[in-house]
mmCIF file of N, CA and C in Angstrom:
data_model
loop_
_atom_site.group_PDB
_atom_site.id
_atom_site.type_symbol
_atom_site.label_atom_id
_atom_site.label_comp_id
_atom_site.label_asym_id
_atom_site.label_seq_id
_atom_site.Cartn_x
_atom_site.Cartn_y
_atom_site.Cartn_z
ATOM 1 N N UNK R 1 -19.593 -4.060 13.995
ATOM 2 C CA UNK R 1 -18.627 -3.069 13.547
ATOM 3 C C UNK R 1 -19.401 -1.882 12.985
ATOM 4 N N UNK R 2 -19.288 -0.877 13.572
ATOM 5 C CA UNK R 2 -19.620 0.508 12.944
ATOM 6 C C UNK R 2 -19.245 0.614 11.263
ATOM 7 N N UNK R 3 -20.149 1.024 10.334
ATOM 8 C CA UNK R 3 -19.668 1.340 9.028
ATOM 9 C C UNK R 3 -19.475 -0.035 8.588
ATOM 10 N N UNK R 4 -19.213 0.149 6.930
ATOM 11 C CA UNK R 4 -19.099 -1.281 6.768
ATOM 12 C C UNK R 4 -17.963 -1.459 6.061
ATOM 13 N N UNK R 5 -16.342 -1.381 6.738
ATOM 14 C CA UNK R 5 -15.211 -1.112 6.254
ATOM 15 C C UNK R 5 -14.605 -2.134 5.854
ATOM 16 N N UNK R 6 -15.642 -3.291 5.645
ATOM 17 C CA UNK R 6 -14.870 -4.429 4.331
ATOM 18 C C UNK R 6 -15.593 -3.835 3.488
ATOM 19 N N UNK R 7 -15.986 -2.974 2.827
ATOM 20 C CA UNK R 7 -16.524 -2.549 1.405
ATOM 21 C C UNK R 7 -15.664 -0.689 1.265
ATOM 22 N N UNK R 8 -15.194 -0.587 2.576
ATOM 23 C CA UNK R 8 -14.197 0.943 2.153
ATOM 24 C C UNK R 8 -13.128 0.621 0.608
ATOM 25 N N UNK R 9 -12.442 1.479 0.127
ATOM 26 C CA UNK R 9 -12.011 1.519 -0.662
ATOM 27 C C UNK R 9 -10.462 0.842 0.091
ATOM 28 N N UNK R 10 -9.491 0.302 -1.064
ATOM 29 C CA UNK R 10 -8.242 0.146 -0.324
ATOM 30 C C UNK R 10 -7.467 0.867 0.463
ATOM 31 N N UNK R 11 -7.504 2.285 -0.025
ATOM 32 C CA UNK R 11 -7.180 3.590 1.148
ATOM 33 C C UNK R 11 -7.470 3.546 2.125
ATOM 34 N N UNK R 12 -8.585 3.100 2.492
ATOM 35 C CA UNK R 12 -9.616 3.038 3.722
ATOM 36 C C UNK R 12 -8.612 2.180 4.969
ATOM 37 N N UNK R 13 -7.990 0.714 4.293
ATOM 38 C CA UNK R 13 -7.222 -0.210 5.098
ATOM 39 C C UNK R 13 -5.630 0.349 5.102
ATOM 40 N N UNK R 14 -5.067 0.337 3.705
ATOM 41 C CA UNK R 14 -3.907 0.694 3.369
ATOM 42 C C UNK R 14 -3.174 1.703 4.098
ATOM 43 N N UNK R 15 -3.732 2.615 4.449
ATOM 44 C CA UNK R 15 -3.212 4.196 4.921
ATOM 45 C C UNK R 15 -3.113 3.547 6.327
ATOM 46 N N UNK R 16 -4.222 3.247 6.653
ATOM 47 C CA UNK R 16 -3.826 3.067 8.741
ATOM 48 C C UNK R 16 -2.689 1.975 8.891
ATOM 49 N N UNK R 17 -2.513 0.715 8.015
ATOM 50 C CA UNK R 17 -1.239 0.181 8.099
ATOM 51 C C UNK R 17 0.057 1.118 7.798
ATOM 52 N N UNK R 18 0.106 1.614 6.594
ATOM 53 C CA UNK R 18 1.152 2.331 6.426
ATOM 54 C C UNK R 18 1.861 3.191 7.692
ATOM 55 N N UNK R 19 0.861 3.623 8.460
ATOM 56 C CA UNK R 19 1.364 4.279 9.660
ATOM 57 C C UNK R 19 2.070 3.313 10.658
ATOM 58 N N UNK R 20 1.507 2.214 10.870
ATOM 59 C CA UNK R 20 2.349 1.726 11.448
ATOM 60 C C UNK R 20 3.078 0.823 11.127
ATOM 61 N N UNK R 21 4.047 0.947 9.668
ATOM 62 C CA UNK R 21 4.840 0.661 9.306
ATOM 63 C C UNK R 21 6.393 1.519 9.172
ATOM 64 N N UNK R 22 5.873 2.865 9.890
ATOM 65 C CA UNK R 22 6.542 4.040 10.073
ATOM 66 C C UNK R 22 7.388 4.123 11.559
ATOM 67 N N UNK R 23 8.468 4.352 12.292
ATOM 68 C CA UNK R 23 8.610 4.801 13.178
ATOM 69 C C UNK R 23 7.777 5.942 13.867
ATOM 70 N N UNK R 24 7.372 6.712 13.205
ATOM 71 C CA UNK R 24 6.457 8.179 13.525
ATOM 72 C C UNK R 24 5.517 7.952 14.350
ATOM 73 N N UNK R 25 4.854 6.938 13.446
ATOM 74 C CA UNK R 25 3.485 6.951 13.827
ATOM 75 C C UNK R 25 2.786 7.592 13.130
ATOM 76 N N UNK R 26 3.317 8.095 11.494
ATOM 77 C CA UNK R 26 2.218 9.525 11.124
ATOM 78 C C UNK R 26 2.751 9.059 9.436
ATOM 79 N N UNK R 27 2.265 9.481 8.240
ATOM 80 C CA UNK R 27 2.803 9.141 6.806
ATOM 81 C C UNK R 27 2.247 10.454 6.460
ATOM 82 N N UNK R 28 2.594 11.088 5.307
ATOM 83 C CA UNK R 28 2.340 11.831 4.423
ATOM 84 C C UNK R 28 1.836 11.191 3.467
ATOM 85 N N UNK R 29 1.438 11.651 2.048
ATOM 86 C CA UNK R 29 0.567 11.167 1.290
ATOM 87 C C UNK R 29 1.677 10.966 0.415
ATOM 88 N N UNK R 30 2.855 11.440 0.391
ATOM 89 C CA UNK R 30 3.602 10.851 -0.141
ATOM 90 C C UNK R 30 4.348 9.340 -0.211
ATOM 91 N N UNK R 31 4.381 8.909 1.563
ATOM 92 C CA UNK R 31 4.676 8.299 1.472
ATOM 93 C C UNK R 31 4.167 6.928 1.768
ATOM 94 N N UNK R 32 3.268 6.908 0.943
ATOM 95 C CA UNK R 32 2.533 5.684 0.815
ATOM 96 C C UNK R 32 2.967 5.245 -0.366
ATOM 97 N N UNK R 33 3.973 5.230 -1.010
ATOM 98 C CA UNK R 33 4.607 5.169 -2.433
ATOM 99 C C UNK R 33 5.356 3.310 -2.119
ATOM 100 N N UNK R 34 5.698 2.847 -1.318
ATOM 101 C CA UNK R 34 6.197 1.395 -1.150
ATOM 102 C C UNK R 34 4.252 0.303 -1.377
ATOM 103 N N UNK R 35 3.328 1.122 -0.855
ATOM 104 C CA UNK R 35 2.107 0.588 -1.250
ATOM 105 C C UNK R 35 1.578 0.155 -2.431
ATOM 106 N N UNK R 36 2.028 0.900 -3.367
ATOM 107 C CA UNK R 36 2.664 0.586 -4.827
ATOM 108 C C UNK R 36 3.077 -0.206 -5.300
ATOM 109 N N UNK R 37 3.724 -1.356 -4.633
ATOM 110 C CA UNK R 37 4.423 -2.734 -4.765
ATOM 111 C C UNK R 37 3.124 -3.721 -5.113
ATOM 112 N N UNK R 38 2.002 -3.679 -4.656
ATOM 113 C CA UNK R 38 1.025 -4.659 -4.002
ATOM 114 C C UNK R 38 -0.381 -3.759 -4.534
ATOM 115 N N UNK R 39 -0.157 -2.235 -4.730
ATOM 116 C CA UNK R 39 -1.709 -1.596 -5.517
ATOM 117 C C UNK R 39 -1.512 -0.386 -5.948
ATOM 118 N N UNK R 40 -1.933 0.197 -6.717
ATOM 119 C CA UNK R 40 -1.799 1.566 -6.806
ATOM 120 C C UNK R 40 -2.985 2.299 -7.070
ATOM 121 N N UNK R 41 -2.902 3.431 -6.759
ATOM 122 C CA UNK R 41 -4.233 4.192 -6.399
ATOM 123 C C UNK R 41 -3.343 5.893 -7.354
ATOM 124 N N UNK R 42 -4.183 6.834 -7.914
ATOM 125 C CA UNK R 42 -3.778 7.750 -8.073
ATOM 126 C C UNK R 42 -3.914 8.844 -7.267
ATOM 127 N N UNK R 43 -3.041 10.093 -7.389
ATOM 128 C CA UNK R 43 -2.874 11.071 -6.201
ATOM 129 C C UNK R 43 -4.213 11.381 -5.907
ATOM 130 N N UNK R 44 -5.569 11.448 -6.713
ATOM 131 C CA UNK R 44 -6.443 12.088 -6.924
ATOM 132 C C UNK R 44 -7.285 11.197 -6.030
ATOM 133 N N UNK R 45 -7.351 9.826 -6.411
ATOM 134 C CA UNK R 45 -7.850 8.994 -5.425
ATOM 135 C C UNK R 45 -7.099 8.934 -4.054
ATOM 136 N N UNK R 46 -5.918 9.447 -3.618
ATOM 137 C CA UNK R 46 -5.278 8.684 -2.503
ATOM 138 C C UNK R 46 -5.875 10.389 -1.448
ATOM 139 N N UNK R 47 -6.162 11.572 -2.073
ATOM 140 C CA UNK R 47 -6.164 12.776 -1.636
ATOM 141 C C UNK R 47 -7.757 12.731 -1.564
ATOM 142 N N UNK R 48 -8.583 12.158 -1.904
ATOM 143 C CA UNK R 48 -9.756 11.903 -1.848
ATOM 144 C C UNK R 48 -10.400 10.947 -0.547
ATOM 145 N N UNK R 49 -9.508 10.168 -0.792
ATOM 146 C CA UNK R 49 -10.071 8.914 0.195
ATOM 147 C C UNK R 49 -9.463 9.572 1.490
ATOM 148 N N UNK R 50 -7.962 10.331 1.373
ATOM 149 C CA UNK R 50 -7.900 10.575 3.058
ATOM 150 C C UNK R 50 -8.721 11.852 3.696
ATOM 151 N N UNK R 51 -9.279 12.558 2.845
ATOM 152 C CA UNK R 51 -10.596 13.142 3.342
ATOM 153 C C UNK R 51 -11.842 12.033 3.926
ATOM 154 N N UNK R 52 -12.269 11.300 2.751
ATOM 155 C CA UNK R 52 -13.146 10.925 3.697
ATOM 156 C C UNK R 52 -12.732 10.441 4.845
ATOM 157 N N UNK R 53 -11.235 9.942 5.126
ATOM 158 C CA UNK R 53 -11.015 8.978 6.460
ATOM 159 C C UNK R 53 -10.530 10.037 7.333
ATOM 160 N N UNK R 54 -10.450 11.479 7.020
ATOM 161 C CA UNK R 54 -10.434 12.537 8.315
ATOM 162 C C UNK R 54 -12.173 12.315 8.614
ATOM 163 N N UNK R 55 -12.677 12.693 7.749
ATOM 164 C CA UNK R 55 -14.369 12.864 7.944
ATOM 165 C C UNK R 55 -14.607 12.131 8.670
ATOM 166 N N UNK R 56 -13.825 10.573 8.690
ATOM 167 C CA UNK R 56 -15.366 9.793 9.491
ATOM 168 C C UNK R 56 -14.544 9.605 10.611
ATOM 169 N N UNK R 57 -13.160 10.266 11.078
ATOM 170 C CA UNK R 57 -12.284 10.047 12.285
ATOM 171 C C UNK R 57 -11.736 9.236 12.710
ATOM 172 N N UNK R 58 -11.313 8.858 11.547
ATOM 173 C CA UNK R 58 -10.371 7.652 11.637
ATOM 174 C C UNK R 58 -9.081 7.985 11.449
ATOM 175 N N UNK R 59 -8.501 8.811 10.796
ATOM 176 C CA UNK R 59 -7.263 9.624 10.778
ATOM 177 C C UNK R 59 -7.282 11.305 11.124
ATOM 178 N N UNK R 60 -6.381 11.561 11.381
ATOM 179 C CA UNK R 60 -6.127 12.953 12.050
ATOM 180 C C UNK R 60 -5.428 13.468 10.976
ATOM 181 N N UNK R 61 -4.847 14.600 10.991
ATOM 182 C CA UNK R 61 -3.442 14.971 10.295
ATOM 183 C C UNK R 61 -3.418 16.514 10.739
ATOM 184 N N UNK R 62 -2.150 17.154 10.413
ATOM 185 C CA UNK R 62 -1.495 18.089 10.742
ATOM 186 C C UNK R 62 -0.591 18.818 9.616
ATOM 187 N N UNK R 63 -0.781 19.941 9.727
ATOM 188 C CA UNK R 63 -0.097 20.710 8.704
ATOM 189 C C UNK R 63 0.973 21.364 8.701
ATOM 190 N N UNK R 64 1.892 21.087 7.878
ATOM 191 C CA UNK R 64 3.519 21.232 8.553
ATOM 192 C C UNK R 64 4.043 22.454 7.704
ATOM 193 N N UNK R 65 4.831 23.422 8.051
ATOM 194 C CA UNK R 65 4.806 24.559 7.368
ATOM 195 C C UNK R 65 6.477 23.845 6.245
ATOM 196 N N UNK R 66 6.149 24.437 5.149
ATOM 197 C CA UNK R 66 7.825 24.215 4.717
ATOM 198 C C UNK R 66 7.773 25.591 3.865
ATOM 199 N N UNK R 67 9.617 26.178 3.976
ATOM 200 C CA UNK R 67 9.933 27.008 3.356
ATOM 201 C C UNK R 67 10.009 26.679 1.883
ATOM 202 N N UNK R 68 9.790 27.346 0.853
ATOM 203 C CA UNK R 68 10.138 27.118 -0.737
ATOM 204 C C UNK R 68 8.879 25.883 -1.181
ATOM 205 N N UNK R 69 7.953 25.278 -0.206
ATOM 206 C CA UNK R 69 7.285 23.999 -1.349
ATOM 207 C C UNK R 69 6.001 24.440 0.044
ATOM 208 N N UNK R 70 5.387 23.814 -0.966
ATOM 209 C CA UNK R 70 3.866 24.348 -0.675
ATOM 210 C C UNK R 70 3.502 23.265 1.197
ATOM 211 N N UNK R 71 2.841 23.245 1.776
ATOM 212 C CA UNK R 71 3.071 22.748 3.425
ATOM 213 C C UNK R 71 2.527 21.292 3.049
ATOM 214 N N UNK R 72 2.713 20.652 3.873
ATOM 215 C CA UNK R 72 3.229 18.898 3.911
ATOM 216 C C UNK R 72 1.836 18.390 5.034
ATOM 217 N N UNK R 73 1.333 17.737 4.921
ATOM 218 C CA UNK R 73 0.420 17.239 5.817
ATOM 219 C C UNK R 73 0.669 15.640 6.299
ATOM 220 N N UNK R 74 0.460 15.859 7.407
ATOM 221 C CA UNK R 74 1.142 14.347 8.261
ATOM 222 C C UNK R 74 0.086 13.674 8.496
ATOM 223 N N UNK R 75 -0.142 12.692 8.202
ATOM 224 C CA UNK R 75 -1.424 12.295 8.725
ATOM 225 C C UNK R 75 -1.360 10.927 9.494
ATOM 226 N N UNK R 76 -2.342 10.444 10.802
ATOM 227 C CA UNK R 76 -2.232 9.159 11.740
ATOM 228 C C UNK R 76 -3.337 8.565 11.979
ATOM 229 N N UNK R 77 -2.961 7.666 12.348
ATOM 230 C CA UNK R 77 -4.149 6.903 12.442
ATOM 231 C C UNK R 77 -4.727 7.328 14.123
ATOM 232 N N UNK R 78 -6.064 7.446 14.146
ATOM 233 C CA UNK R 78 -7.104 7.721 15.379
ATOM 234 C C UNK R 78 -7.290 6.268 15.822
ATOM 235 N N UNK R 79 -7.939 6.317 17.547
ATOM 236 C CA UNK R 79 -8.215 4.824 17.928
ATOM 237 C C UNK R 79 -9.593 4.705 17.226
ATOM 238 N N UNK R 80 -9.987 4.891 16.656
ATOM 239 C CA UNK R 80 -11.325 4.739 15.840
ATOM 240 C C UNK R 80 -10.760 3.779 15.215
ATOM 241 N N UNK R 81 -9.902 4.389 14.021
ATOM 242 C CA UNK R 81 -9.111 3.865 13.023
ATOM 243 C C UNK R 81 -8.371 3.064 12.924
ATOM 244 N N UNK R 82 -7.652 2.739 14.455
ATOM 245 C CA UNK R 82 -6.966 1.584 14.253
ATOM 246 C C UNK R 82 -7.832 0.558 14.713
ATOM 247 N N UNK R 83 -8.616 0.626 15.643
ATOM 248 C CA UNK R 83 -10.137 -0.241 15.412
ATOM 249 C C UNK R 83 -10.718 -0.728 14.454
ATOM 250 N N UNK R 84 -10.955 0.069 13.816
ATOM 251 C CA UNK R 84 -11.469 -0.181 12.290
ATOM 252 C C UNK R 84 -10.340 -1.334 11.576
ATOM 253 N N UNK R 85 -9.524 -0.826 11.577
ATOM 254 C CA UNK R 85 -8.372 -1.900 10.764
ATOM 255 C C UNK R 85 -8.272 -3.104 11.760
ATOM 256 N N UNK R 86 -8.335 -3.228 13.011
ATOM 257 C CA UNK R 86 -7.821 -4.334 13.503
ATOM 258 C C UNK R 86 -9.231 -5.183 13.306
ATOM 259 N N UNK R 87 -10.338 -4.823 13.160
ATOM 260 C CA UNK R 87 -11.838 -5.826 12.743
ATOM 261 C C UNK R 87 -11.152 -5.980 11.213
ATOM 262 N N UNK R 88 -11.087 -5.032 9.964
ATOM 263 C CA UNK R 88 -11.182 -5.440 8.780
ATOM 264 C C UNK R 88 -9.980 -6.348 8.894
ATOM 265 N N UNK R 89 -8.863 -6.138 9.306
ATOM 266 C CA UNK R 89 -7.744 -7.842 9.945
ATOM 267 C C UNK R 89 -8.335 -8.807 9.217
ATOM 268 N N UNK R 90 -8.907 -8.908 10.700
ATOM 269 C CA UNK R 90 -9.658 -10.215 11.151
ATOM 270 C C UNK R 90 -10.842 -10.631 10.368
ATOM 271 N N UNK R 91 -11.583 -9.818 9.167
ATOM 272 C CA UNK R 91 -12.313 -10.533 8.492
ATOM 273 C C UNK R 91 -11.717 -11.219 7.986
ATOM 274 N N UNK R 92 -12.657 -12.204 6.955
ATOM 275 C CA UNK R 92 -11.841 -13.338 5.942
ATOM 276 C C UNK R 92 -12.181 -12.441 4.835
ATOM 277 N N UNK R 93 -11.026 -13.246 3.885
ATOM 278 C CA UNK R 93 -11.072 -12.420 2.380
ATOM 279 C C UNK R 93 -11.055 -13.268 1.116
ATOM 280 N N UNK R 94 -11.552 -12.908 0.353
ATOM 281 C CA UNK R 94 -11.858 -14.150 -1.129
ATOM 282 C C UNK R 94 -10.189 -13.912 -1.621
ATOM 283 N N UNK R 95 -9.468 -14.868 -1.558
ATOM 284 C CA UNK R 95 -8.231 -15.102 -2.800
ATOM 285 C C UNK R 95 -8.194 -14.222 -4.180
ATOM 286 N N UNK R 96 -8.093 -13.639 -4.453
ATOM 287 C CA UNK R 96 -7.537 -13.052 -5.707
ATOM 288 C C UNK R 96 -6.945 -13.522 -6.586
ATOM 289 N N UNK R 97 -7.425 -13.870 -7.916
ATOM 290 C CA UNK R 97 -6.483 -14.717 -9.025
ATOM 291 C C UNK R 97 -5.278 -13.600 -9.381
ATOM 292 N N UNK R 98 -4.237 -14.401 -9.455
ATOM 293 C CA UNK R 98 -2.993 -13.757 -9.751
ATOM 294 C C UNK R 98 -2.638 -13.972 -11.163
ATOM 295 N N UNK R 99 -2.314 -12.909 -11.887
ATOM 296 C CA UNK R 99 -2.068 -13.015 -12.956
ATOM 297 C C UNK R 99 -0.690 -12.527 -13.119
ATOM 298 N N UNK R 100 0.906 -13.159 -13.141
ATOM 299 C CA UNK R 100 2.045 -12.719 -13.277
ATOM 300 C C UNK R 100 2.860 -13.991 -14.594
ATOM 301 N N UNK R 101 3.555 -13.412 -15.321
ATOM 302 C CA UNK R 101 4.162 -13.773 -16.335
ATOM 303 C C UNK R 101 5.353 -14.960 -15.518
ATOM 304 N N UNK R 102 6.083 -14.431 -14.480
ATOM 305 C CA UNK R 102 6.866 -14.781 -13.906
ATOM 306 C C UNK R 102 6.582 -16.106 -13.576
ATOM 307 N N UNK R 103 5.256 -16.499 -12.601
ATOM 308 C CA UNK R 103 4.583 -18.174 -12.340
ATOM 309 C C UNK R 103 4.105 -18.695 -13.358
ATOM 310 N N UNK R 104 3.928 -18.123 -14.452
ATOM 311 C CA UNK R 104 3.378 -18.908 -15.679
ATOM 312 C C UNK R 104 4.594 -19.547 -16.777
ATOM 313 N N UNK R 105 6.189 -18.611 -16.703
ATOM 314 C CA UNK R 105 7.247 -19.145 -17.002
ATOM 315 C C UNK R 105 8.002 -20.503 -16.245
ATOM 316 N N UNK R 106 7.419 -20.213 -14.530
ATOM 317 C CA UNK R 106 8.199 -20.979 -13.951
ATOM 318 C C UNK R 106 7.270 -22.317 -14.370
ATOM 319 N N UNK R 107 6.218 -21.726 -13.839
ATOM 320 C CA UNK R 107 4.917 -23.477 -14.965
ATOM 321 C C UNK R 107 5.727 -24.289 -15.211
ATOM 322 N N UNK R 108 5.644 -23.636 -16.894
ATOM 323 C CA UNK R 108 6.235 -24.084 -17.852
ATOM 324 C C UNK R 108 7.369 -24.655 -18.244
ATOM 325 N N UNK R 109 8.509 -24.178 -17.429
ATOM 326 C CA UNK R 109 10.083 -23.697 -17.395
ATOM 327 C C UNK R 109 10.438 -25.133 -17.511
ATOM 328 N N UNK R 110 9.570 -26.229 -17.591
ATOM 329 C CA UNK R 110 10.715 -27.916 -17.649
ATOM 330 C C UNK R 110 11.185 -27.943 -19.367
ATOM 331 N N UNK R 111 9.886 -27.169 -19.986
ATOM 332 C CA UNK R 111 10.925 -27.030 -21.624
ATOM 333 C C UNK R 111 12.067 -26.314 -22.063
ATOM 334 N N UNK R 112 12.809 -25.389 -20.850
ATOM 335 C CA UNK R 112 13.480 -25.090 -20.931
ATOM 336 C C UNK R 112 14.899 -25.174 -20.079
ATOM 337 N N UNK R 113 16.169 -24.765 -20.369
ATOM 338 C CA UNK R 113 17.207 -24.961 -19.560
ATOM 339 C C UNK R 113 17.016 -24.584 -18.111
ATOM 340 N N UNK R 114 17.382 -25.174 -16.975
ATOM 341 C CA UNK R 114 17.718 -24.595 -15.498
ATOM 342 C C UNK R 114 18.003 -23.285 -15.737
ATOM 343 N N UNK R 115 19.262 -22.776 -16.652
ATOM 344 C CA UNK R 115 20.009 -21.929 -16.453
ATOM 345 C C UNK R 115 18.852 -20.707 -17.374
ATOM 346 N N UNK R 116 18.083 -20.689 -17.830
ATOM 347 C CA UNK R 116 17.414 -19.732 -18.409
ATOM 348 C C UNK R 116 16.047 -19.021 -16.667
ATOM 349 N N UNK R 117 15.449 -20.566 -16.446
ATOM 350 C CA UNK R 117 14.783 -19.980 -15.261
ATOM 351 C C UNK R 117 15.185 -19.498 -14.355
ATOM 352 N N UNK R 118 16.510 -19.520 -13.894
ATOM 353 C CA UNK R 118 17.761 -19.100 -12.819
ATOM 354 C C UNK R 118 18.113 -18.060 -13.406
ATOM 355 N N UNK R 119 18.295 -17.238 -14.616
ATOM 356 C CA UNK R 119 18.356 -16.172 -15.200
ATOM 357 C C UNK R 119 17.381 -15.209 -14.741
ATOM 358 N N UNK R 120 15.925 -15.692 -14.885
ATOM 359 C CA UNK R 120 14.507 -15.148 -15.215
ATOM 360 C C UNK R 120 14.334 -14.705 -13.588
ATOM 361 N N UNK R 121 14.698 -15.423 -12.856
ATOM 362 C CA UNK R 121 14.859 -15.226 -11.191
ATOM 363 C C UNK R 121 15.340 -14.319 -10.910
ATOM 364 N N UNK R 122 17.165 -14.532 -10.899
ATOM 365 C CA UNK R 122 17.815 -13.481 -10.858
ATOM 366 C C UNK R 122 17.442 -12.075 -11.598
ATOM 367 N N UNK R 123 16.778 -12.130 -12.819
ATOM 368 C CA UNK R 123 16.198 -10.580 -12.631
ATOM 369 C C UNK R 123 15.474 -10.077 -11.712
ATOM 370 N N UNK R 124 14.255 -11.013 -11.828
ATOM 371 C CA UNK R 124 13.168 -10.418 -10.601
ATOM 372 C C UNK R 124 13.492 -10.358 -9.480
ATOM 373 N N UNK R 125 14.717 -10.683 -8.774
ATOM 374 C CA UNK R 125 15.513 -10.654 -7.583
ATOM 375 C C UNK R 125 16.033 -9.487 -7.391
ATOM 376 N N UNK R 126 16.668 -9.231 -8.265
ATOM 377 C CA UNK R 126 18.034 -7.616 -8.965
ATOM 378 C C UNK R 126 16.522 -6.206 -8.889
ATOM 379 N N UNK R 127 14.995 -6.595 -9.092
ATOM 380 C CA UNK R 127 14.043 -5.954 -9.545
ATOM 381 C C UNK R 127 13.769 -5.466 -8.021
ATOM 382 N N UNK R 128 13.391 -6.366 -7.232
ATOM 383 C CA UNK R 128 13.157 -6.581 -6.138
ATOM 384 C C UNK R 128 13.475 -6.096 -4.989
ATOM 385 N N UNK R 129 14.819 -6.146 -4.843
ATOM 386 C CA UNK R 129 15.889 -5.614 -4.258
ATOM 387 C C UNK R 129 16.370 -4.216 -4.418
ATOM 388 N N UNK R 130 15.683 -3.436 -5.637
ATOM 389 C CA UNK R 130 16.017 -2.148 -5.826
ATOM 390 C C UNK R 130 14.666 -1.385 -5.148
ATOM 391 N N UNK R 131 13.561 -2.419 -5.376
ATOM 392 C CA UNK R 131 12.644 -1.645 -4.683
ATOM 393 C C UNK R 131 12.662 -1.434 -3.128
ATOM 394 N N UNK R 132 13.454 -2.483 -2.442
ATOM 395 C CA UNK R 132 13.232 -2.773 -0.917
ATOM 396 C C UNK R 132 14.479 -1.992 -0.540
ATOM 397 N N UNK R 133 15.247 -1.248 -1.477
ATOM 398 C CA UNK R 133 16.166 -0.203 -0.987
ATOM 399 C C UNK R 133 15.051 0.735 -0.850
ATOM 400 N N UNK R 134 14.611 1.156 -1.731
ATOM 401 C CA UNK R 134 13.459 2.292 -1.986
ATOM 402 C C UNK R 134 12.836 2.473 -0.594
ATOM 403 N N UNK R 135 12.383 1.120 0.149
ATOM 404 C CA UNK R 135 11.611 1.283 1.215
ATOM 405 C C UNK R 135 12.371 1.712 2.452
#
């Protein structure tokens, strides 16, 4: 594999999926905002990293004129790029310890009523569900 894009930054992988999670085929930098669910990166980093991934030609983008707000840039993934992502795929990856309040209640949850962990659910469900409108 050209480059060594299991050590790119998460932008590096994140952005070329996002595209084709799009009908387009193309995302703005805006809307990598459902990526957010699973990592977050700041504008500064997300406007950074898709330079370098024009630089090394792995994404393209295009500049879209808009009246009243400053112009919109579309950006896609190159066959470089989706190359690149379909090897980093297929590497293997070390597990990540998860740290959420939510599996550490459910643990626990036999000292407490059914109806409190069925509560604790139903939020994160009601939570959940507002985001996957979002998407």
């Amino acid at each position: 594999m050209s480059g060594d894009f299991a050590n790119h930054s998460f932008i590096n992988t994140v952005f070329p999926q996002s595209v084709y999670q799009t009908p387009a085929g193309s995302v703005s930098r805006n809307s990598l905002s459902p990526v957010g669910f699973f990592w977050s990166a700041s504008h500064q980093q997300i406007y950074r990293e898709l330079a370098k991934l024009e630089d090394q030609g792995l994404i393209g983008s295009e500049s879209i004129l808009q009246a009243r707000r400053p112009d919109k840039r579309l950006y896609s993934v190159t066959d470089l790029g989706e190359q690149h992502l379909k090897e980093w795929i297929a590497q293997s990856c070390e597990p990540t310890p998860i740290k959420d309040d939510l599996l550490v209640k459910i643990f626990a949850g036999r000292i407490v009523s059914n109806q409190t962990i069925l509560a604790e659910l139903a939020h994160h469900q009601k939570a959940h569900q507002k985001k996957i409108v979002y998407v």
